[in-house]
PDB file of C-alpha atoms (C1' of nucleotides) in Angstrom:
ATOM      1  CA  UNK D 128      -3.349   7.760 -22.272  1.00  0.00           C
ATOM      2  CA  UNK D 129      -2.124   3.901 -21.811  1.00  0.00           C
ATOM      3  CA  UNK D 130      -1.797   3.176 -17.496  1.00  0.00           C
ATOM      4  CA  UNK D 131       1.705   2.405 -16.731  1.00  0.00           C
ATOM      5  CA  UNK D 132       2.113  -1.583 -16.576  1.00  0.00           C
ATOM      6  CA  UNK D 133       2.181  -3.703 -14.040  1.00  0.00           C
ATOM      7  CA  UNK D 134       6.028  -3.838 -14.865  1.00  0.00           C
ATOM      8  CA  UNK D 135       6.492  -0.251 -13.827  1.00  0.00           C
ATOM      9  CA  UNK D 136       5.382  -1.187 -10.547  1.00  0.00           C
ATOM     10  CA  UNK D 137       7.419  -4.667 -10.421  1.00  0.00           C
ATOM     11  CA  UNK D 138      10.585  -3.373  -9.056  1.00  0.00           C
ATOM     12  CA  UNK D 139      12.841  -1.857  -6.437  1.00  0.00           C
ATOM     13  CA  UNK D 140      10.116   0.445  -4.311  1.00  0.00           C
ATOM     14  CA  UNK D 141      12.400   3.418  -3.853  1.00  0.00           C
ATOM     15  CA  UNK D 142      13.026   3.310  -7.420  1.00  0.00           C
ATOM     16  CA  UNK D 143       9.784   3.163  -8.064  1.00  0.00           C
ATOM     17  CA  UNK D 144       8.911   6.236  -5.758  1.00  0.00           C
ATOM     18  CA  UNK D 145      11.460   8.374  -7.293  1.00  0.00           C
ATOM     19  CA  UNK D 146       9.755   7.025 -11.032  1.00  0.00           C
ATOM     20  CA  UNK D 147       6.424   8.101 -10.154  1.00  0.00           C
ATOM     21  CA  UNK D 148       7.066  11.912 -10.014  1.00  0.00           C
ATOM     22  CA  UNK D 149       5.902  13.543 -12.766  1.00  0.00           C
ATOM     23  CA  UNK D 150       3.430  10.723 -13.580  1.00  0.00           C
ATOM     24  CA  UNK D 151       0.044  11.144 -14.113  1.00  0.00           C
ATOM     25  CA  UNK D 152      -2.797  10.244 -11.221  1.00  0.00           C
ATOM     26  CA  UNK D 153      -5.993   9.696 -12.990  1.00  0.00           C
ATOM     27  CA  UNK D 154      -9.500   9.347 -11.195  1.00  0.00           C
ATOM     28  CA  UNK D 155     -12.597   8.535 -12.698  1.00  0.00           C
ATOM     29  CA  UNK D 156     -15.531   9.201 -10.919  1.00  0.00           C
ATOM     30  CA  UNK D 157     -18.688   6.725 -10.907  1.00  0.00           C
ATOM     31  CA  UNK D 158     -20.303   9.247 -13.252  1.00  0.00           C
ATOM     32  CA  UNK D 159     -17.082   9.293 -15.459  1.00  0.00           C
ATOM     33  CA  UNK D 160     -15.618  12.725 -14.633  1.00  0.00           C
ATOM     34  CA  UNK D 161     -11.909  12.509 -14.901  1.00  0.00           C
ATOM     35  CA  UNK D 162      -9.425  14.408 -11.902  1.00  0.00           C
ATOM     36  CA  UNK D 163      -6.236  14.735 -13.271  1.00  0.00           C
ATOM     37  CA  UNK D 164      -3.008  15.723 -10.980  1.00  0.00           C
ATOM     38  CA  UNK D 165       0.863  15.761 -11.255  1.00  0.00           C
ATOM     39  CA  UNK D 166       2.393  13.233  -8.741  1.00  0.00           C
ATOM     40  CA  UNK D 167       4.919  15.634  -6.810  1.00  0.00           C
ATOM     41  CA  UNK D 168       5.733  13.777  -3.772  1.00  0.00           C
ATOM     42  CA  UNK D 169       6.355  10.148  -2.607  1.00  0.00           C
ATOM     43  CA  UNK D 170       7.867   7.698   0.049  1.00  0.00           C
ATOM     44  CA  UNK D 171       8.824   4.189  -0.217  1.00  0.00           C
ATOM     45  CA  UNK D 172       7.916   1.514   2.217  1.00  0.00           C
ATOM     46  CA  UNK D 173       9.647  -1.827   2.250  1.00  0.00           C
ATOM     47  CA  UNK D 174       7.798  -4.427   4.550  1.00  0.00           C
ATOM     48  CA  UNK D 175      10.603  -7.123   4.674  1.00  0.00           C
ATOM     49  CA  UNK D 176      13.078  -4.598   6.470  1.00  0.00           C
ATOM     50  CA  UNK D 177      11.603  -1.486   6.964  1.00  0.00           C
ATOM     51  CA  UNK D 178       9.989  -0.897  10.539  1.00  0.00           C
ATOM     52  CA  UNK D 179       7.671   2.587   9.444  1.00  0.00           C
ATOM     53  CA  UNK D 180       5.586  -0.057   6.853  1.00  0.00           C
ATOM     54  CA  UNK D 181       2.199  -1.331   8.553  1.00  0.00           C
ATOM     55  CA  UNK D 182       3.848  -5.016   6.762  1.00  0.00           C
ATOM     56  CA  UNK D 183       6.991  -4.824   8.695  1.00  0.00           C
ATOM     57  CA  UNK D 184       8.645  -8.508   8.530  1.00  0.00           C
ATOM     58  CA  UNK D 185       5.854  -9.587   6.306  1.00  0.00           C
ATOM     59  CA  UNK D 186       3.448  -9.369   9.403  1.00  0.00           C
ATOM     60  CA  UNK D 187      -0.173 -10.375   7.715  1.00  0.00           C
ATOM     61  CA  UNK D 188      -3.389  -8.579   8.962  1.00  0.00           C
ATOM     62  CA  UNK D 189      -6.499  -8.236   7.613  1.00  0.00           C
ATOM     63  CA  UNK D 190      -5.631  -4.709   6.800  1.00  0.00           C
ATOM     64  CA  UNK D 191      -1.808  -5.063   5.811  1.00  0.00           C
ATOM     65  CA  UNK D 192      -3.124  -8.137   3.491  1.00  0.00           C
ATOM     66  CA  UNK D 193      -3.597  -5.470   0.094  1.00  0.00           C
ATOM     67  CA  UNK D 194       0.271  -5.128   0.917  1.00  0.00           C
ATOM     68  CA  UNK D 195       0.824  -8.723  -0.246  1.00  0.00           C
ATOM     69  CA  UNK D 196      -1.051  -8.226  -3.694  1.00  0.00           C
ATOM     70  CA  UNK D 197       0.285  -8.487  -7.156  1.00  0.00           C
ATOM     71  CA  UNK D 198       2.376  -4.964  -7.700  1.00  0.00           C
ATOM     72  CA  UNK D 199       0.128  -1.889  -9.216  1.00  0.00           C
ATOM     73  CA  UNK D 200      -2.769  -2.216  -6.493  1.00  0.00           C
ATOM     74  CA  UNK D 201      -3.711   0.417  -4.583  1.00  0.00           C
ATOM     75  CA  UNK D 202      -3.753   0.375  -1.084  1.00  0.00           C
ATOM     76  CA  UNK D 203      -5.572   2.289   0.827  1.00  0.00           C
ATOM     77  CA  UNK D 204      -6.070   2.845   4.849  1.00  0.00           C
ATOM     78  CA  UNK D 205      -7.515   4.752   7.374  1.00  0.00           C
ATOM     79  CA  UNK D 206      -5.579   7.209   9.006  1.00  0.00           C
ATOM     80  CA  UNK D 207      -6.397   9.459  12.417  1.00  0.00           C
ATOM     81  CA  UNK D 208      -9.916   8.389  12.631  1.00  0.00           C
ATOM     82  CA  UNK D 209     -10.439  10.708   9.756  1.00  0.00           C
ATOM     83  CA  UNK D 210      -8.387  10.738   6.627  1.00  0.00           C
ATOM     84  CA  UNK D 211      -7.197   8.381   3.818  1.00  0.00           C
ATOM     85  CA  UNK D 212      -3.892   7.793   2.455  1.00  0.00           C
ATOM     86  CA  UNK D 213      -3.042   6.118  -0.996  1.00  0.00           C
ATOM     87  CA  UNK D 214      -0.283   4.184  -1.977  1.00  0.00           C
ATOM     88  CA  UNK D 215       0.742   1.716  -4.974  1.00  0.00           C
ATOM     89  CA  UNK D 216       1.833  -1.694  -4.343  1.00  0.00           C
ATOM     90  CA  UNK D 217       5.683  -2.174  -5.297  1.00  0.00           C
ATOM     91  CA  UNK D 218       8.078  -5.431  -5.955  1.00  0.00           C
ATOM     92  CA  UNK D 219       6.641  -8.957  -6.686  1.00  0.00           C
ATOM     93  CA  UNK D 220       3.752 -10.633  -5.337  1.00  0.00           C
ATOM     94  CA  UNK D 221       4.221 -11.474  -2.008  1.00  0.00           C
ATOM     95  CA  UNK D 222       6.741  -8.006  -0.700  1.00  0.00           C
ATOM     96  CA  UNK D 223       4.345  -6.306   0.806  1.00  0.00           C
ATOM     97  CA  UNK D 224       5.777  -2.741  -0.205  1.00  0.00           C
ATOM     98  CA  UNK D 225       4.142   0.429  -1.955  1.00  0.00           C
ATOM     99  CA  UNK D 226       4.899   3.904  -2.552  1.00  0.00           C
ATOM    100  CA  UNK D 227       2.895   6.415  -0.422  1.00  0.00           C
ATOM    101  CA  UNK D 228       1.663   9.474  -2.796  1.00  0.00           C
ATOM    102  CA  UNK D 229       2.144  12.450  -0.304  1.00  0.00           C
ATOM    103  CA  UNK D 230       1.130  15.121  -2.734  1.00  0.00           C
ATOM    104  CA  UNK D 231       0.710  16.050  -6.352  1.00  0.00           C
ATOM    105  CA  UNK D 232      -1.041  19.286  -7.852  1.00  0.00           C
ATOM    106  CA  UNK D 233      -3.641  19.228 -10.256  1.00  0.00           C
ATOM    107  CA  UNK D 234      -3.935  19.495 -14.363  1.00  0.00           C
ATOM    108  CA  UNK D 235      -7.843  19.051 -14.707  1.00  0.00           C
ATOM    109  CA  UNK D 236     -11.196  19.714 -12.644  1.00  0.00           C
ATOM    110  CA  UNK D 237      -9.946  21.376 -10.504  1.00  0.00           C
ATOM    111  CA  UNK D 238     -13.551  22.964  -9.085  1.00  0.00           C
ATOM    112  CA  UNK D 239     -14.286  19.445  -8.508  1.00  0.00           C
ATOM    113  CA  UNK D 240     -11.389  18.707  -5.962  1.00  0.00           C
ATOM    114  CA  UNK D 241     -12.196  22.046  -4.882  1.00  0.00           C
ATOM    115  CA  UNK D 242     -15.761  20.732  -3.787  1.00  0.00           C
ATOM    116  CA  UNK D 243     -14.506  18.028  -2.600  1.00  0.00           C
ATOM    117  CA  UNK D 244     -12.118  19.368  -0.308  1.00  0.00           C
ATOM    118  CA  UNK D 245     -13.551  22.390   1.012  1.00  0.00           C
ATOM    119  CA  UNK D 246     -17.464  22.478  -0.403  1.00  0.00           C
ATOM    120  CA  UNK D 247     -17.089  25.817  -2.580  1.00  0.00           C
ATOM    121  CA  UNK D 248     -15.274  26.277  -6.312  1.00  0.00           C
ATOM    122  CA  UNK D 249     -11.307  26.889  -6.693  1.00  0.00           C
ATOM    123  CA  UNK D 250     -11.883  30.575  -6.844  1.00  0.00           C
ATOM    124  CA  UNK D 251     -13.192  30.782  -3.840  1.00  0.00           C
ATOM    125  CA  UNK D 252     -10.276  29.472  -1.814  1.00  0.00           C
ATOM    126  CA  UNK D 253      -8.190  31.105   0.427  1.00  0.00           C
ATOM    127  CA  UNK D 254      -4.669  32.176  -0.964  1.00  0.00           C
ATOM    128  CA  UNK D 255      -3.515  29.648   1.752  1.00  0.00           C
ATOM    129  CA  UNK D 256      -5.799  26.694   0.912  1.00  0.00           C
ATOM    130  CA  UNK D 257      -4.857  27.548  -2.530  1.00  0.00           C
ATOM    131  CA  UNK D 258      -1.559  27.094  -1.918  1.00  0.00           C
ATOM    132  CA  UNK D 259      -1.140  23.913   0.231  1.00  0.00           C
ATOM    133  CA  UNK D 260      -4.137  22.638  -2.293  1.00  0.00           C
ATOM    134  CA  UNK D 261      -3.221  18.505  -2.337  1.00  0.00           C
ATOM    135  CA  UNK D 262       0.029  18.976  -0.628  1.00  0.00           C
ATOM    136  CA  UNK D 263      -0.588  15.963   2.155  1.00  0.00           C
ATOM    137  CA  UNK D 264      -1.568  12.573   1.897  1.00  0.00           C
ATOM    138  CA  UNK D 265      -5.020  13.063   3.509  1.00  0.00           C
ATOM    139  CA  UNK D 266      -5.594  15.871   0.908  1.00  0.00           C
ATOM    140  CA  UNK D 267      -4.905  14.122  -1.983  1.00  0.00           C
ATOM    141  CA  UNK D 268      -8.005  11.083  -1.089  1.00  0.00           C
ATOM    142  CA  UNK D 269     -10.138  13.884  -0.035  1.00  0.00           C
ATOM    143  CA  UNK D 270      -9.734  15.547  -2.762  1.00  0.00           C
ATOM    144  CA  UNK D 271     -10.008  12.492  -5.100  1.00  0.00           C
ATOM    145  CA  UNK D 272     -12.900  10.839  -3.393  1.00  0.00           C
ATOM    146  CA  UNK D 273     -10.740   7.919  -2.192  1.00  0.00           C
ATOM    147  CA  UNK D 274     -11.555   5.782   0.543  1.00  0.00           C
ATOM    148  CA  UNK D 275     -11.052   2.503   2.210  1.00  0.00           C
ATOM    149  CA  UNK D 276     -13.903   1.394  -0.753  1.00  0.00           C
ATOM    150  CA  UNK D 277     -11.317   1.772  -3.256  1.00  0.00           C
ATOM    151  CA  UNK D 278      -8.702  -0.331  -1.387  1.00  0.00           C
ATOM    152  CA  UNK D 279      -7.713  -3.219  -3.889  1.00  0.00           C
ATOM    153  CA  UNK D 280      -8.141  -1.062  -7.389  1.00  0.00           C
ATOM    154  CA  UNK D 281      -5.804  -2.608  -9.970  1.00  0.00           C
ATOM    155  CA  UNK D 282      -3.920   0.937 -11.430  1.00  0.00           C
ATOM    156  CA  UNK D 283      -3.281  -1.274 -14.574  1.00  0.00           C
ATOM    157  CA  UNK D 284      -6.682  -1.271 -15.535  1.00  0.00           C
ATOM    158  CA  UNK D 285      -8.354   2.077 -17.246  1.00  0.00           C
ATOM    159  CA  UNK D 286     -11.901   0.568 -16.009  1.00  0.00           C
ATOM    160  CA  UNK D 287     -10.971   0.473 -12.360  1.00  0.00           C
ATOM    161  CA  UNK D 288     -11.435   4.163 -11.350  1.00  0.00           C
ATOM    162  CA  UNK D 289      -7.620   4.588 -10.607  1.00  0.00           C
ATOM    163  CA  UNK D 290      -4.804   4.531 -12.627  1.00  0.00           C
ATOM    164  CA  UNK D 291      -1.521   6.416 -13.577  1.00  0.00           C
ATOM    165  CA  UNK D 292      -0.300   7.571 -16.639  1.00  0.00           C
ATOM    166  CA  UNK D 293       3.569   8.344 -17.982  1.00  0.00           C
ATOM    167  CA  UNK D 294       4.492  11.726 -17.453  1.00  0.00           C
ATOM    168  CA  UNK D 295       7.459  14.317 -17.995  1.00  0.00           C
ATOM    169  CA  UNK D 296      10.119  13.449 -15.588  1.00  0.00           C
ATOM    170  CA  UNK D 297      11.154  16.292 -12.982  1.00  0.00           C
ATOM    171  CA  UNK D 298      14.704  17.853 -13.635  1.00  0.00           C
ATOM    172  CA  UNK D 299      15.214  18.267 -10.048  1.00  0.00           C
ATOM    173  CA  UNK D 300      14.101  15.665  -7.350  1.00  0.00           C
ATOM    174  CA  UNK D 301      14.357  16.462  -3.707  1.00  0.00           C
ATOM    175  CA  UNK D 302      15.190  13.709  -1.258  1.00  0.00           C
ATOM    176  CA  UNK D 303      14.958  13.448   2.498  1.00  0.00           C
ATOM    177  CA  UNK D 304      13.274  11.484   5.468  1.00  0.00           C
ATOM    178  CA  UNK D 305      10.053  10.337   5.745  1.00  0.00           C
ATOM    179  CA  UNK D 306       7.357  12.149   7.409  1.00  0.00           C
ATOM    180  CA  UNK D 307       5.559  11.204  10.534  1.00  0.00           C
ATOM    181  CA  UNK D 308       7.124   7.946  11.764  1.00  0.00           C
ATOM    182  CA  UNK D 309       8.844   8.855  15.081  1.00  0.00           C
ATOM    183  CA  UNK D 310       8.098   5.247  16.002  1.00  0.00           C
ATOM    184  CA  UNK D 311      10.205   3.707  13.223  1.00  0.00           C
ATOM    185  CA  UNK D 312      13.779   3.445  15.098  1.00  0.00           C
ATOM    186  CA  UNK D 313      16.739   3.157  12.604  1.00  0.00           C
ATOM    187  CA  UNK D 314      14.445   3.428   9.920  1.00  0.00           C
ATOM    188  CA  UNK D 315      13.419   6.891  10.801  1.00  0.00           C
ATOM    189  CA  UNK D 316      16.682   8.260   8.800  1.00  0.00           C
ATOM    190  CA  UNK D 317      16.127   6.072   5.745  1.00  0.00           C
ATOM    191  CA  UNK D 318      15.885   9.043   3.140  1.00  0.00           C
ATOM    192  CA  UNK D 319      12.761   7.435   1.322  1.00  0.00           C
ATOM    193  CA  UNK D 320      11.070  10.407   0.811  1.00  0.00           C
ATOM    194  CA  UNK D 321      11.376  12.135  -2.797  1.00  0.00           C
ATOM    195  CA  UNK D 322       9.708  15.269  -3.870  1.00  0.00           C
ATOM    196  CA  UNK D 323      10.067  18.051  -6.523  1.00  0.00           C
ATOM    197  CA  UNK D 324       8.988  21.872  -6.775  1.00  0.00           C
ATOM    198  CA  UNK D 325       8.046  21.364 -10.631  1.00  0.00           C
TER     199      UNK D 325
ATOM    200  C1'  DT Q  83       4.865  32.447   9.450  1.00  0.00           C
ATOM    201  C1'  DT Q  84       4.816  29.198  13.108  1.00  0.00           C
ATOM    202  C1'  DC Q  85       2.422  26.634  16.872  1.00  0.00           C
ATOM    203  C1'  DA Q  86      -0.808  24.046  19.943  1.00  0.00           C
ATOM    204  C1'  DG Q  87      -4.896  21.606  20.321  1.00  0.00           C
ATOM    205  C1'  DG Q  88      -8.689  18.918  18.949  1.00  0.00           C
ATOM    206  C1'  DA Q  89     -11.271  15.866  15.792  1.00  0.00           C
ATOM    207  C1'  DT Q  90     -12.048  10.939  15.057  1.00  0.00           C
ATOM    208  C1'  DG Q  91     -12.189   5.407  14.356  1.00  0.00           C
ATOM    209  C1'  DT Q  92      -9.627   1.267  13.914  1.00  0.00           C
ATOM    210  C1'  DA Q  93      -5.874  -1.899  14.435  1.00  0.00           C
ATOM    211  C1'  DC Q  94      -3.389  -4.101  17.466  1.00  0.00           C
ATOM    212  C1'  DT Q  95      -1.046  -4.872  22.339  1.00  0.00           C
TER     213       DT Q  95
ATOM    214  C1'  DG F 227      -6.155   1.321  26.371  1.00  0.00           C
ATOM    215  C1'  DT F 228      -2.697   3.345  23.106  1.00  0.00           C
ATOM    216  C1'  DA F 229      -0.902   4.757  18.975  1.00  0.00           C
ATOM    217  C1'  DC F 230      -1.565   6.238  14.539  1.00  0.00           C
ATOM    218  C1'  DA F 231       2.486   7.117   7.135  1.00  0.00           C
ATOM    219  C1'  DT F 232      -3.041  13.776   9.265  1.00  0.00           C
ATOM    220  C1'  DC F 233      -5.436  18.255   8.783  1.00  0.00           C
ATOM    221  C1'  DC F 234      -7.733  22.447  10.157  1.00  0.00           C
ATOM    222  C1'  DT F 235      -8.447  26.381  13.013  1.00  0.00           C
ATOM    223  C1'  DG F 236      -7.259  30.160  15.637  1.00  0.00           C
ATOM    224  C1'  DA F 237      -3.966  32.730  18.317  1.00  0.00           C
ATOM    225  C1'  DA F 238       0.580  34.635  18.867  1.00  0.00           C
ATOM    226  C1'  DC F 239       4.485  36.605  16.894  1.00  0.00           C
TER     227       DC F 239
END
DNA sequence: TTCAGGATGTACT
DNA sequence: GTACATCCTGAAC
């Protein structure tokens, strides 16, 4: 399947938050293996107004500077001391905005997420761990083998490790506030935060 | 099913 | 030094 163009990520970030359910998250691992999920939840972050994004009032730092790229980049950060969290960089070059991908579930090697996440196959999970599989940001890059390393990928290109295909569109879409960002004043309330059950 | 606590490193004040 | 776009475990209910 063709990546979704840069266009797709040129645009309105809540917009394109709420487009990217149902889309296709594609990793290819350095010895080619593909893991395949189903985006299934998102948030929009908007650096020229929004206090909750690292690039609030286009503040520049050597790690908010993957914000400022050309849209369709991932970015990538560390998070706790311990996890990962992906987004996609949204809006022309120079908004430094992105769509966090909170949680998908997955269509293809599954075992191999499996290992990743938890060292043992997908059979041997726990109904629990089965259920709340890639349901979190940190989840999802542990489970895909991202890390800070792959901060920068361009999702337009099929070579780059990272990209995301078209997908069926959800029939219902949940929306709400975003998670974690107590900090974030008026912008806590901001419902930026899209999901669906599909 | 919910809840508290701890793990852990970096960015930035 | 403090806060952080989190997750797992184990105990209580």
């Amino acid at each position: 399947m063709e990546p979704l163009p840069r266009d797709f990520y040129d645009r309105d970030t809540v917009e394109a938050a709420r487009a990217l359910l149902g889309c296709r998250l594609v990793r290819v691992l350095p010895d080619g293996r593909e893991l395949i999920c189903r985006i299934t939840e998102t948030e929009a972050y908007v650096g020229r107004m929004d206090k909750a994004c690292h690039a609030y009032g286009y503040k520049r730092t050597p790690r908010t500077q993957t914000l400022f790229a050309p849209p369709g980049t991932a970015y990538i950060y560390l998070i706790y001391g311990m996890y990962h969290c992906l987004n996609f960089v949204t809006e022309p070059e120079g908004e430094p905005s992105a769509v966090l991908i909170r949680g998908a579930k997955v269509i293809t090697n599954g075992d191999i997420i499996a290992e990743n996440r938890f060292g043992c196959k997908m059979d041997q999970l726990t109904p629990y761990q089965r259920k709340h599989f890639l349901d979190g940001p940190g989840k999802l890059c542990q489970g895909l083998t991202l890390t800070r390393a792959e901060n920068g990928l361009d999702l337009t290109d099929p070579n780059s490790g990272l990209y995301v295909c078209p997908g069926p569109a959800p029939e219902h879409i949940q929306v709400g506030k975003r998670i974690g960002i107590d900090y974030a004043q008026e912008a806590i309330d901001f419902p930026w935060r899209f999901w669906t059950e599909e």
